Amino acid sequence: MRALAIARASGRRVLRDRVALFFLIILPIVVIVVVGAVAQGFNTFRVGVVDLDGTQASRQLVAELSHASGLAVIAYPSVGSLEKAVARSEINTGVVIPRGLSTDELSARAVTVGVIAEQANSTQQAAGTRVTSVVEEFGARVEAAQFATRYGGSFVQNLSRASSLESSTPRVGLSSQVVHTSQGSLPPGYEYSAPTELVLFVFLMAIAGGATIVETRRLGMFERMSAAPVRPRTIIAGESITYVVIAAVQSLVIVAIGSVVFGVSWGNPLAAAALLILWCLVGAGAGMVAGTFFRTPEQASAMGPIVGIVFAMLGGCMWPLSIVSTTMREIGHATPQAWAVDAWTNLLSNHGDLVTISHELGILVLFALGFFGLATFRLKRMLSSRGA
Amino acid sequence: MSRPPVLECAGLTKSFGTRLAVDGVGFRIAEGEVYGLLGPNGAGKTTTMKMVCGLLEPDKGSISIAGQQAIGNLEVKGLIGYVPQEVALYPDLTAYENLAFLARLYKLGRRTVAARVEEALELTELSDRRNDRLDSFSGGMKRRMNIAAGLLNHPKLLVLDEPTVGVDPQSRHAILERVQAFGREGLAVVYTTHYMEEAERVCDRVGIIDHGRLIAEGTRRELVAQLGEQDRIELNASGDLERLAEACRAVDGVSSAATAENSVHLVATEGRHLLPAILEAADAADISITSVDVVEPDLEAVFLNLTGTALRE
Ligand SMILES: Nc1ncnc2c1ncn2[C@@H]1O[C@H](COP(=O)(O)OP(=O)(O)OP(=O)(O)O)[C@@H](O)[C@H]1O
Ligand SMILES: [Mg+2]
């Protein structure tokens, strides 16, 4: 087959270019490791706690902090050592529980729990906010317990009663938000970033790789190939095979390292495989379009990442499209990225499978066909009207 | 012409935007004939060749190859060997890999591919460099590879677009010998060049092309006969050559004069007898002539006579 001969020649060229090959493999590894490390870092805040009170009530607050999602609690002996740890960024925030949290006579007055975070440090601020919300919830129960104590029972008894009452009462405001989050976008943290980074990365690399196509074109190779009985669509098909293989290898690297090292789940295997392969095809198609639109290889490698990033932003790879306006969401869905991210969301948040993402897969097929068609049209026109 | 034409084209016309690059060009080439398309830079040679090879679609005109209508006909491409003006090969693949890749595009079996590659390397004397990458080749070797790539499919029609540009005299000699041999072996060859000597030496017939039009065609003898008793005179001089040409045009018997690199070329009736008058005119124009050559009528003279310009300016 002629397309295979073309694929073989360009594949051989890729394999021969050790430097390019190194980056083709190393870059996805870097991407997954960086994303993994950063996302895990953001996932849990380290919280230092000094318990000056040392009572049942204060221990309950510490326990609530450790059970709160995204917080890891480390105990410190003194306020001084806690402050030092915050200053050195060993911990993201510090909590000081003052003496007298639960004594009956003091339960009648306000107690301030100190939260230490540096103003200029956004991570510490975020950690502080998270801690504050846990403390405030606890505070609300303290108030309830104080109120109840006026009518009977000890403060501690009332506090634990308030806690159990609260946990069986749905918190309307918060819970509605949680429901919304889990349906409209991927789970927070690494689970979200790994698939969207894959979507971003594979596409971006493919467009930048269009530089090779521009180079081949400018070498006069496409013209030479068409001096033989070879159609433009055969040339596009042949070159694409190489691109699909490269994209597939990169995807596999990301998926493998993601699952093995960082424990990322990729959802239903069959559906994930279909989505990955289709995304490689979309990327390869976009790479071919880039190869027939850009004039110079430099232009392709400079513009490729820009186009890739803009598409990724519009398509919800950088932030979930559920947080943008309806108009932006609609505009976003003009990019294939949005459909791929939608499909991942469905796979990971709603335990989707091939059937539930078939709509998105169908649209990605159309994108791939559209890109290949456009690239073929461009090459054909170049070859017949101007010379490529 | 008794032998059947391998290539027959007529009325080929091609514009790029508003620029008319080729304007109604037509010619026929028979089996075993080497046809030269001679013309200066930008005359439309490459554009014509690309149309013949199916790489550019003509705006108007017809092309038939081995009796088959060729425009938009994919299969006919298998009968053509194309050697582009610019070397088109992968620099990061070896000579063998490049040729094997191109041979596979003709749907040849594995054995045939290997045999054809060997043969092409042999013909272009590159067998010993088969496993070297193209980017380690000299300019002349790349040119020979470029030709080798045009021979892989055993074409009936071989199209060579200025194959000797940038090649040393020895290699050029070898290439020209080879081209003549192709003709003897029965191939129809189109050979474009702006070197008059090459066209005279290797081509059975020559078409002269200028500004996209084929302005004369025939064997060397036929073309030169158009000049009648005229000679070509080359005046090597320094100074304002344009003024010298102007002065010469005023001399009775000089039919055309044009400037070329460090010289002025004239076509004149009974050139030898005109020399005193020409030198006098040069003197009057205050230009010193370093040497004078009176040349037998040649294609250069034909071109000068037809266009009023030298082939190489
Ligand atoms: N792709 C193109 N786009 C625009 N104009 C072109 C293109 N190709 C050729 N031309 C123009 O067409 C004319 C003929 O060019 P062509 O390359 O056929 O000349 P040529 O005889 O091969 O010249 P040379 O000896 O320099 O190779 C020139 O004026 C050239 O500028
Ligand atoms: Mg040319």
XYZ file of C-alpha atoms and ligand atoms in Angstrom:
733
model
C 0.000 0.000 0.000
C 1.274 3.401 -0.946
C 0.064 5.070 2.236
C 2.061 2.536 4.246
C 5.183 3.263 2.221
C 4.742 6.948 3.041
C 4.130 6.154 6.718
C 7.211 3.963 6.783
C 9.431 6.679 5.363
C 8.217 9.359 7.748
C 8.256 6.969 10.693
C 11.848 6.100 9.876
C 12.698 9.788 9.840
C 11.160 10.290 13.289
C 13.021 7.296 14.704
C 16.246 8.586 13.239
C 15.922 11.991 14.879
C 17.100 11.039 18.371
C 16.599 14.485 19.829
C 13.032 14.752 18.577
C 12.339 11.224 19.733
C 13.672 12.002 23.189
C 11.312 14.949 23.516
C 8.379 13.057 22.067
C 8.700 10.545 24.899
C 10.111 12.731 27.659
C 7.559 15.522 27.329
C 4.513 13.409 28.155
C 6.406 11.972 31.130
C 7.235 15.467 32.348
C 3.636 16.550 31.831
C 2.152 13.680 33.803
C 4.686 13.903 36.624
C 4.354 17.662 37.025
C 0.584 17.550 36.820
C 0.537 14.640 39.222
C 2.784 16.261 41.786
C 1.079 19.637 41.609
C -2.411 18.209 41.695
C -1.647 15.988 44.669
C -0.093 18.959 46.430
C -3.254 20.958 45.908
C -5.410 18.093 46.919
C -4.382 18.077 50.584
C -3.300 20.977 52.737
C -0.956 20.270 55.611
C -2.387 21.786 58.773
C -0.356 22.217 61.928
C -2.314 22.200 65.195
C -1.362 23.320 68.713
C -3.882 22.128 71.252
C -3.424 24.336 74.318
C -6.767 23.213 75.718
C -6.245 19.465 75.754
C -9.869 18.695 76.624
C -12.435 16.384 75.090
C -13.940 19.288 73.122
C -10.624 20.442 71.703
C -9.727 16.883 70.738
C -13.039 16.731 68.921
C -12.102 19.809 66.874
C -8.719 18.259 66.012
C -10.472 15.065 64.951
C -12.866 17.027 62.757
C -9.976 18.821 61.134
C -8.234 15.524 60.351
C -11.410 14.011 58.984
C -12.192 17.011 56.797
C -11.419 16.160 53.180
C -8.225 17.683 51.841
C -6.656 18.388 55.235
C -3.772 16.524 56.842
C -3.208 17.397 60.474
C 0.176 17.530 62.154
C 0.428 18.257 65.897
C 2.875 20.894 67.219
C 3.916 21.375 70.881
C 3.981 25.197 70.999
C 2.696 28.284 69.189
C 6.290 29.288 68.448
C 7.149 26.034 66.672
C 3.866 26.267 64.741
C 4.597 29.789 63.542
C 8.075 28.771 62.471
C 6.679 25.839 60.478
C 4.223 28.139 58.664
C 6.968 30.645 57.913
C 9.109 27.856 56.445
C 6.134 26.567 54.444
C 6.525 23.179 56.073
C 2.804 23.356 56.619
C 0.206 25.314 54.686
C -1.537 26.726 57.725
C -1.506 26.590 61.497
C -4.363 26.345 63.995
C -4.094 27.403 67.628
C -6.793 26.037 69.957
C -6.774 28.234 73.061
C -7.224 27.099 76.630
C -10.771 27.072 78.034
C -12.671 25.798 75.041
C -15.063 23.670 77.058
C -15.032 24.600 80.730
C -18.550 25.216 81.780
C -18.021 28.739 83.134
C -16.125 29.791 80.011
C -18.628 28.248 77.660
C -20.754 31.335 78.185
C -18.256 33.561 76.374
C -16.710 33.597 72.933
C -13.550 31.650 72.251
C -11.313 32.519 69.307
C -9.477 29.782 67.518
C -6.422 31.242 65.796
C -5.647 30.370 62.171
C -2.196 31.284 60.929
C -1.598 31.947 57.258
C 0.550 34.492 55.467
C -1.426 37.082 53.577
C 0.745 37.016 50.446
C 0.776 33.247 50.093
C -2.217 32.068 48.092
C -1.774 28.415 49.020
C -1.694 29.305 52.697
C -4.705 31.541 52.239
C -6.591 28.728 50.568
C -5.583 26.305 53.302
C -6.596 28.871 55.887
C -10.007 29.278 54.298
C -10.533 25.559 54.304
C -9.549 25.284 57.975
C -11.705 28.280 58.892
C -14.780 26.666 57.396
C -14.217 23.528 59.499
C -13.655 25.620 62.611
C -16.773 27.686 61.889
C -18.895 24.590 61.549
C -17.517 23.449 64.856
C -18.185 26.910 66.255
C -21.815 26.739 65.213
C -22.180 23.583 67.208
C -20.386 25.158 70.163
C -22.989 27.942 70.079
C -25.805 25.437 69.967
C -24.281 23.547 72.865
C -23.832 26.754 74.857
C -27.458 27.608 74.225
C -28.595 24.161 75.314
C -26.391 24.193 78.398
C -28.484 27.087 79.814
C -31.428 24.708 79.958
C -29.703 21.631 81.281
C -27.067 19.027 80.712
C -23.323 19.622 80.514
C -21.706 21.573 77.704
C -19.817 18.547 76.420
C -22.943 16.404 76.288
C -24.799 19.096 74.405
C -21.916 19.594 72.032
C -21.868 15.970 70.981
C -25.661 16.024 70.677
C -25.423 19.086 68.412
C -22.878 17.272 66.244
C -25.002 14.167 65.802
C -28.127 16.221 65.081
C -26.291 18.240 62.477
C -24.843 15.290 60.611
C -28.326 13.845 60.113
C -29.682 17.192 58.917
C -28.916 17.924 55.249
C -26.962 21.140 54.750
C -29.013 22.460 51.864
C -26.760 25.228 50.591
C -23.593 23.217 50.521
C -24.900 19.917 49.362
C -26.558 21.377 46.259
C -23.215 22.796 45.230
C -21.512 19.463 45.709
C -24.082 17.692 43.547
C -23.597 20.259 40.812
C -19.825 19.856 40.886
C -19.814 16.127 40.574
C -22.045 16.131 37.495
C -20.799 19.105 35.513
C -17.062 18.668 35.736
C -14.484 16.093 36.572
C -13.680 15.217 40.182
C -11.344 17.748 41.752
C -7.623 17.242 41.913
C -5.584 14.844 39.872
C -8.487 12.933 38.431
C -9.543 16.146 36.799
C -6.181 17.307 35.550
C -4.754 14.076 34.134
C -7.312 13.501 31.339
C -7.646 17.192 30.495
C -3.880 17.550 30.362
C -3.785 14.565 28.041
C -6.395 16.209 25.813
C -4.433 19.449 25.821
C -1.024 17.896 25.353
C -1.733 15.405 22.576
C -3.466 18.037 20.487
C -0.850 20.689 21.083
C 2.004 18.348 20.193
C 0.215 17.258 17.038
C -0.278 20.820 15.815
C 3.309 21.726 16.602
C 4.281 18.535 14.780
C 2.656 20.045 11.692
C 6.080 21.663 11.319
C 7.404 18.357 9.990
C 4.652 18.296 7.384
C 5.476 21.845 6.322
C 9.120 20.831 6.067
C 8.336 17.760 3.975
C 6.170 19.899 1.740
C 8.912 22.459 1.317
C 11.444 19.760 0.518
C 9.267 19.148 -2.530
C 8.488 15.636 -1.319
C 4.731 15.898 -1.673
C 5.184 17.098 -5.225
C 7.604 14.284 -5.899
C 5.162 11.773 -4.428
C 2.379 13.097 -6.600
C 4.542 12.726 -9.673
C 3.932 9.017 -9.026
C 0.365 7.730 -9.250
C -0.414 8.843 -5.689
C -3.437 10.900 -4.675
C -3.300 13.723 -2.131
C -5.547 11.744 0.188
C -3.081 8.850 0.127
C -0.300 11.241 1.089
C -2.377 12.649 3.963
C -3.332 9.142 5.080
C 0.283 7.971 4.996
C 1.633 10.915 6.952
C -1.237 10.649 9.440
C -0.436 7.058 10.326
C 2.895 8.210 11.726
C 1.213 10.977 13.674
C -1.455 8.729 15.125
C 1.204 6.289 16.265
C 3.224 9.049 17.944
C 0.126 10.451 19.658
C -0.913 6.960 20.770
C 2.505 6.254 22.272
C 2.393 9.568 24.126
C -1.115 8.870 25.402
C -0.058 5.446 26.593
C 2.888 6.932 28.476
C 0.568 9.392 30.216
C -2.063 6.779 30.992
C 0.472 4.238 32.229
C 2.419 6.580 34.491
C -0.818 8.194 35.638
C -2.285 4.875 36.716
C 0.821 3.213 38.089
C 2.553 6.090 39.858
C -0.315 8.396 40.765
C -3.221 5.993 40.884
C -5.307 7.903 38.357
C -8.399 6.039 37.281
C -9.321 6.400 33.621
C -12.809 4.993 33.886
C -14.340 2.260 31.764
C -11.355 0.764 29.874
C -13.126 0.160 26.586
C -14.652 3.630 26.503
C -11.380 5.224 27.597
C -9.475 3.360 24.867
C -11.976 4.463 22.222
C -11.790 8.030 23.454
C -7.977 7.986 23.475
C -7.681 6.549 19.983
C -10.229 8.956 18.617
C -8.410 11.821 20.240
C -5.156 10.714 18.575
C -6.978 10.794 15.244
C -8.362 14.265 15.928
C -4.860 15.416 16.885
C -3.277 13.877 13.792
C -5.943 15.512 11.619
C -5.281 18.889 13.200
C -1.555 18.334 12.660
C -2.169 17.698 8.960
C -4.266 20.866 8.722
C -1.455 22.801 10.400
C 0.980 21.228 7.945
C -1.004 22.480 4.967
C -1.779 25.944 6.357
C 1.472 27.187 7.810
C 4.089 28.486 5.432
C 7.234 27.644 7.350
C 8.121 24.980 9.919
C 9.041 27.780 12.350
C 5.572 29.241 11.998
C 4.018 25.879 12.762
C 6.134 25.232 15.833
C 5.534 28.753 17.135
C 1.817 28.960 16.381
C 1.044 25.337 17.202
C 1.305 25.715 20.981
C -0.623 28.999 20.901
C -3.484 27.461 18.969
C -3.276 24.384 21.206
C -3.507 26.461 24.412
C -6.336 28.667 23.142
C -8.337 25.617 22.090
C -7.589 24.031 25.452
C -8.828 27.107 27.323
C -11.958 27.356 25.223
C -12.542 23.628 25.426
C -12.367 23.323 29.196
C -8.944 21.725 29.645
C -7.760 24.514 31.938
C -10.928 24.987 33.949
C -14.301 23.256 33.815
C -16.727 24.746 31.313
C -19.405 24.505 34.008
C -17.965 27.658 35.575
C -18.070 29.810 32.418
C -21.013 31.640 30.871
C -23.419 29.829 28.592
C -22.098 31.758 25.593
C -18.511 30.805 26.333
C -19.588 27.234 26.862
C -21.256 27.200 23.463
C -18.223 28.790 21.825
C -16.065 26.259 23.638
C -17.966 23.430 22.033
C -16.728 24.571 18.632
C -13.436 22.992 19.705
C -13.007 19.225 19.787
C -11.439 19.629 23.241
C -14.798 20.446 24.823
C -16.306 17.199 23.542
C -13.343 15.151 24.678
C -13.474 16.727 28.141
C -17.236 16.140 28.281
C -16.622 12.508 27.469
C -13.943 12.176 30.188
C -16.266 13.879 32.666
C -18.937 11.379 31.869
C -16.518 8.460 32.144
C -14.960 9.538 35.428
C -17.724 11.362 37.302
C -20.744 9.379 36.227
C -19.163 5.979 35.605
C -19.966 6.366 31.929
C -19.289 3.755 29.273
C -19.127 3.501 25.482
C -22.874 4.027 25.205
C -23.124 7.067 27.424
C -20.255 8.837 25.637
C -21.294 7.736 22.140
C -22.632 11.198 21.345
C -19.279 12.831 22.164
C -17.368 10.084 20.326
C -19.555 10.646 17.271
C -18.786 14.337 17.262
C -15.065 13.630 17.641
C -15.274 11.325 14.611
C -16.765 14.230 12.679
C -13.952 16.505 13.826
C -11.322 13.970 12.735
C -12.966 13.490 9.344
C -13.312 17.242 8.965
C -9.638 17.838 9.689
C -8.465 15.098 7.330
C -10.833 16.336 4.644
C -9.634 19.908 5.003
C -5.973 18.873 4.917
C -6.550 16.775 1.794
C -8.388 19.612 0.110
C -5.607 22.060 0.940
C -2.869 19.738 -0.302
C -4.757 18.976 -3.484
C -5.269 22.636 -4.221
C -1.684 23.479 -3.437
C -0.434 20.724 -5.698
C -2.657 21.481 -8.657
C -2.814 25.257 -8.689
C 0.460 26.582 -7.315
C 2.786 23.675 -6.807
C 3.334 22.642 -3.170
C 7.305 12.135 -37.836
C 7.064 8.427 -38.376
C 7.409 7.200 -34.800
C 4.308 7.573 -32.628
C 4.449 10.509 -30.254
C 4.940 9.655 -26.580
C 4.028 13.153 -25.529
C 1.702 15.409 -27.402
C 0.590 18.652 -25.837
C -1.169 21.633 -27.329
C -2.259 25.073 -26.259
C -0.986 24.714 -22.693
C -1.793 27.855 -20.763
C -1.265 28.622 -17.094
C -1.599 31.799 -15.073
C -0.587 32.444 -11.481
C -2.964 35.178 -10.404
C -2.597 37.821 -13.095
C 0.800 36.585 -14.291
C 0.591 34.557 -17.463
C 3.383 32.013 -16.949
C 2.736 29.744 -19.942
C 0.831 30.899 -22.991
C -0.331 28.384 -25.570
C 2.663 26.058 -25.570
C 2.460 22.841 -27.583
C 4.900 20.255 -28.913
C 5.262 16.548 -29.651
C 7.998 14.175 -28.663
C 8.492 10.796 -30.264
C 9.982 7.625 -28.847
C 13.755 7.869 -28.688
C 13.730 11.595 -29.153
C 15.424 14.096 -26.874
C 13.565 17.357 -26.957
C 15.111 20.476 -25.458
C 13.105 23.306 -24.042
C 15.473 26.240 -24.093
C 14.656 29.525 -22.433
C 15.858 32.101 -19.930
C 14.868 32.320 -16.257
C 11.156 32.717 -15.775
C 10.341 31.700 -19.356
C 7.842 29.101 -18.180
C 9.881 25.914 -18.573
C 9.212 24.501 -15.132
C 5.544 25.432 -15.272
C 5.222 23.609 -18.595
C 7.012 20.531 -17.244
C 4.800 20.415 -14.163
C 1.710 20.496 -16.329
C 3.084 17.676 -18.457
C 3.736 15.617 -15.319
C 0.286 16.225 -13.900
C 1.583 18.350 -11.026
C -0.152 21.517 -12.147
C -3.506 21.700 -13.791
C -3.390 23.721 -17.012
C -5.944 26.522 -17.372
C -6.281 25.508 -21.007
C -4.801 23.000 -23.394
C -4.465 19.282 -23.833
C -1.848 16.690 -22.966
C -1.707 13.134 -24.158
C 0.898 10.619 -23.124
C 1.375 7.376 -25.030
C -1.961 8.029 -26.657
C -3.874 8.535 -23.402
C -5.481 11.740 -22.303
C -3.269 12.759 -19.395
C -4.916 15.635 -17.512
C -6.321 14.337 -14.247
C -5.363 10.788 -15.229
C -3.602 9.176 -12.294
C -2.472 6.012 -14.079
C -0.629 7.906 -16.804
C 1.739 9.181 -14.118
C 3.229 5.707 -13.976
C 4.637 6.300 -17.471
C 6.473 9.480 -16.567
C 9.784 9.939 -14.803
C 10.064 13.394 -13.299
C 13.319 15.022 -12.278
C 12.427 18.316 -10.629
C 14.562 21.405 -10.903
C 15.111 21.514 -7.149
C 16.445 18.337 -5.555
C 13.492 16.753 -3.755
C 14.631 13.943 -1.433
C 14.716 13.299 2.303
C 18.051 14.581 3.620
C 17.874 12.348 6.697
C 17.368 9.097 4.802
C 20.066 7.192 2.937
C 20.291 7.035 -0.834
C 18.903 3.518 -0.769
C 16.040 4.376 1.590
C 15.027 7.381 -0.478
C 14.923 5.436 -3.707
C 13.241 2.397 -2.187
C 10.538 4.637 -0.744
C 9.876 6.306 -4.084
C 9.926 3.000 -5.951
C 7.245 1.634 -3.619
C 4.930 4.407 -4.735
C 4.698 2.624 -8.101
C 3.231 -0.522 -6.608
C 6.224 -2.641 -7.514
C 6.920 -5.956 -5.809
C 9.597 -6.147 -3.149
C 12.159 -7.766 -5.477
C 11.454 -5.326 -8.264
C 11.877 -2.407 -5.889
C 15.311 -3.675 -4.854
C 16.340 -4.301 -8.452
C 15.172 -0.910 -9.655
C 16.973 0.892 -6.845
C 20.225 -0.947 -7.618
C 19.856 -0.146 -11.274
C 19.191 3.558 -10.656
C 22.161 3.800 -8.277
C 24.306 2.072 -10.871
C 23.244 4.378 -13.691
C 24.000 7.469 -11.657
C 27.242 5.985 -10.292
C 26.153 6.217 -6.682
C 26.209 2.523 -5.767
C 29.086 2.942 -3.340
C 27.205 5.652 -1.431
C 23.950 3.723 -1.131
C 24.008 3.659 2.676
C 24.978 7.276 3.212
C 22.459 9.871 4.200
C 21.583 12.447 1.581
C 22.710 15.336 3.769
C 26.247 13.970 3.535
C 26.172 14.185 -0.271
C 27.780 16.918 -2.344
C 25.538 19.142 -4.445
C 26.430 17.258 -7.612
C 25.746 13.876 -6.001
C 22.349 15.073 -4.831
C 21.607 16.122 -8.397
C 22.489 12.650 -9.618
C 20.269 11.136 -6.933
C 17.522 13.429 -8.121
C 17.880 11.918 -11.572
C 18.071 8.388 -10.195
C 14.725 8.940 -8.507
C 13.160 9.737 -11.884
C 14.240 6.409 -13.396
C 12.757 4.000 -10.867
C 9.518 3.331 -12.707
C 11.189 2.708 -16.110
C 9.343 5.657 -17.623
C 8.412 6.020 -21.271
C 8.706 9.768 -20.924
C 11.542 11.257 -18.909
C 11.174 14.878 -17.877
C 14.403 16.539 -16.773
C 14.112 20.080 -15.479
C 17.551 21.716 -15.613
C 19.302 18.623 -14.274
C 22.829 20.016 -14.551
C 22.517 23.209 -12.535
C 25.313 23.357 -9.987
C 27.124 20.289 -11.281
C 30.856 20.254 -12.035
C 31.917 19.854 -15.684
C 32.820 16.178 -15.287
C 29.486 15.198 -13.765
C 27.706 17.386 -16.247
C 29.416 15.555 -19.058
C 28.345 12.237 -17.540
C 24.760 13.409 -17.179
C 24.581 14.670 -20.750
C 26.024 11.377 -22.050
C 23.418 9.536 -20.024
C 20.594 11.650 -21.391
C 21.687 10.934 -24.950
C 21.852 7.251 -24.108
C 18.273 7.379 -22.797
C 17.247 8.657 -26.204
C 19.083 5.856 -27.965
C 17.408 3.355 -25.653
C 14.025 4.529 -26.883
C 12.896 6.886 -24.157
C 11.211 10.127 -25.005
C 13.078 12.820 -23.105
C 12.171 16.446 -22.401
C 15.148 18.401 -21.259
C 14.813 21.970 -20.087
C 17.813 24.210 -19.845
C 18.965 27.739 -20.217
C 22.345 26.534 -21.457
C 22.427 26.843 -25.175
C 25.432 24.468 -25.470
C 23.564 21.716 -23.635
C 20.546 22.024 -25.858
C 22.742 21.963 -28.953
C 24.674 18.967 -27.747
C 22.057 16.547 -26.455
C 18.780 17.487 -28.064
C 17.460 16.175 -31.337
C 15.008 19.016 -31.478
C 14.762 22.231 -29.553
C 11.837 24.460 -28.643
C 12.727 27.996 -27.695
C 10.516 29.438 -25.009
C 10.356 33.015 -23.821
C 7.752 34.826 -21.717
C 5.632 31.706 -21.684
C 5.463 31.321 -25.457
C 7.138 28.793 -27.665
C 8.688 31.146 -30.227
C 10.551 28.682 -32.420
C 11.000 24.957 -32.776
C 13.044 22.571 -34.843
C 16.376 20.811 -35.140
C 19.409 22.915 -34.528
C 20.014 23.059 -38.248
C 16.476 24.190 -39.001
C 16.578 26.872 -36.365
C 19.924 28.229 -37.426
C 18.801 28.256 -41.041
C 16.206 30.862 -40.053
C 19.072 33.262 -39.552
C 20.107 33.077 -43.197
C 23.572 34.514 -43.715
C 23.744 36.111 -40.303
C 26.533 35.630 -37.793
C 26.650 36.143 -34.076
C 29.211 38.568 -32.744
C 30.281 38.713 -29.124
C 31.937 41.911 -27.975
C 33.631 41.663 -24.602
C 33.899 45.070 -23.098
C 33.798 47.018 -19.913
C 31.834 50.159 -19.269
C 28.337 51.120 -20.223
C 27.267 48.033 -22.149
C 23.783 49.380 -22.748
C 25.272 52.341 -24.590
C 27.495 50.041 -26.607
C 24.492 47.936 -27.608
C 22.675 51.112 -28.569
C 25.597 52.254 -30.723
C 25.834 48.853 -32.436
C 22.139 48.766 -33.281
C 22.716 51.924 -35.297
C 25.260 50.153 -37.501
C 23.870 49.114 -40.857
C 23.543 45.303 -41.087
C 23.204 44.658 -37.340
C 19.774 43.152 -36.849
C 19.814 42.877 -33.080
C 22.014 43.676 -30.130
C 21.665 42.776 -26.481
C 23.734 43.019 -23.354
C 24.897 39.962 -21.453
C 27.344 39.509 -18.624
C 30.428 41.652 -19.508
C 29.564 41.458 -23.171
C 27.268 42.612 -25.902
C 25.865 40.071 -28.343
C 24.972 41.021 -31.884
C 23.358 39.267 -34.791
C 24.515 40.735 -38.041
C 24.513 39.975 -41.747
C 28.023 39.195 -42.958
C 29.405 39.921 -39.537
C 33.062 39.861 -40.499
C 32.691 42.753 -42.892
C 30.876 44.815 -40.316
C 33.596 44.602 -37.686
C 35.367 47.879 -38.616
C 32.093 49.788 -38.466
C 31.192 48.201 -35.115
C 34.559 48.993 -33.570
C 34.283 52.552 -34.825
C 30.845 52.860 -33.215
C 32.268 51.551 -29.962
C 35.076 54.056 -30.145
C 32.620 56.869 -30.734
C 30.665 55.706 -27.698
C 33.920 55.849 -25.758
C 33.905 52.174 -24.803
C 36.981 49.988 -25.045
C 36.437 46.534 -26.419
C 38.699 43.848 -24.989
C 37.928 41.066 -27.446
C 35.716 40.235 -30.379
C 34.343 36.858 -31.359
C 32.540 36.106 -34.553
C 30.661 32.884 -34.031
C 28.977 30.594 -36.499
C 25.221 31.022 -36.214
C 23.987 29.085 -33.169
C 20.913 28.816 -30.922
C 22.081 31.806 -28.942
C 21.951 33.821 -32.144
C 18.514 32.436 -32.939
C 17.271 33.478 -29.513
C 18.841 36.906 -29.815
C 17.391 37.358 -33.252
C 13.907 36.332 -32.155
C 13.719 38.185 -28.866
C 16.261 40.971 -29.034
C 17.689 39.792 -25.730
C 20.550 37.507 -24.830
C 19.701 34.085 -23.430
C 21.724 34.768 -20.312
C 21.617 38.339 -19.171
N 3.849 28.959 -7.749
C 3.944 30.110 -8.441
N 3.243 31.186 -8.041
C 3.335 32.337 -8.706
N 4.065 32.529 -9.809
C 4.788 31.492 -10.264
C 4.766 30.235 -9.613
N 5.571 29.389 -10.290
C 6.072 30.096 -11.319
N 5.611 31.359 -11.321
C 5.917 32.401 -12.320
O 5.710 31.861 -13.603
C 6.734 32.281 -14.496
C 7.391 31.053 -15.094
O 8.112 30.381 -14.076
P 8.870 29.022 -14.353
O 9.328 28.526 -13.056
O 8.012 28.149 -15.164
O 10.103 29.508 -15.202
P 11.365 28.700 -15.682
O 11.451 28.845 -17.132
O 11.356 27.347 -15.146
O 12.541 29.551 -15.034
P 13.936 29.048 -14.396
O 14.903 28.891 -15.521
O 14.324 30.196 -13.532
O 13.675 27.821 -13.662
C 7.656 33.157 -13.693
O 7.297 34.488 -13.946
C 7.358 32.808 -12.275
O 7.537 33.923 -11.451
Mg 12.503 26.306 -13.923
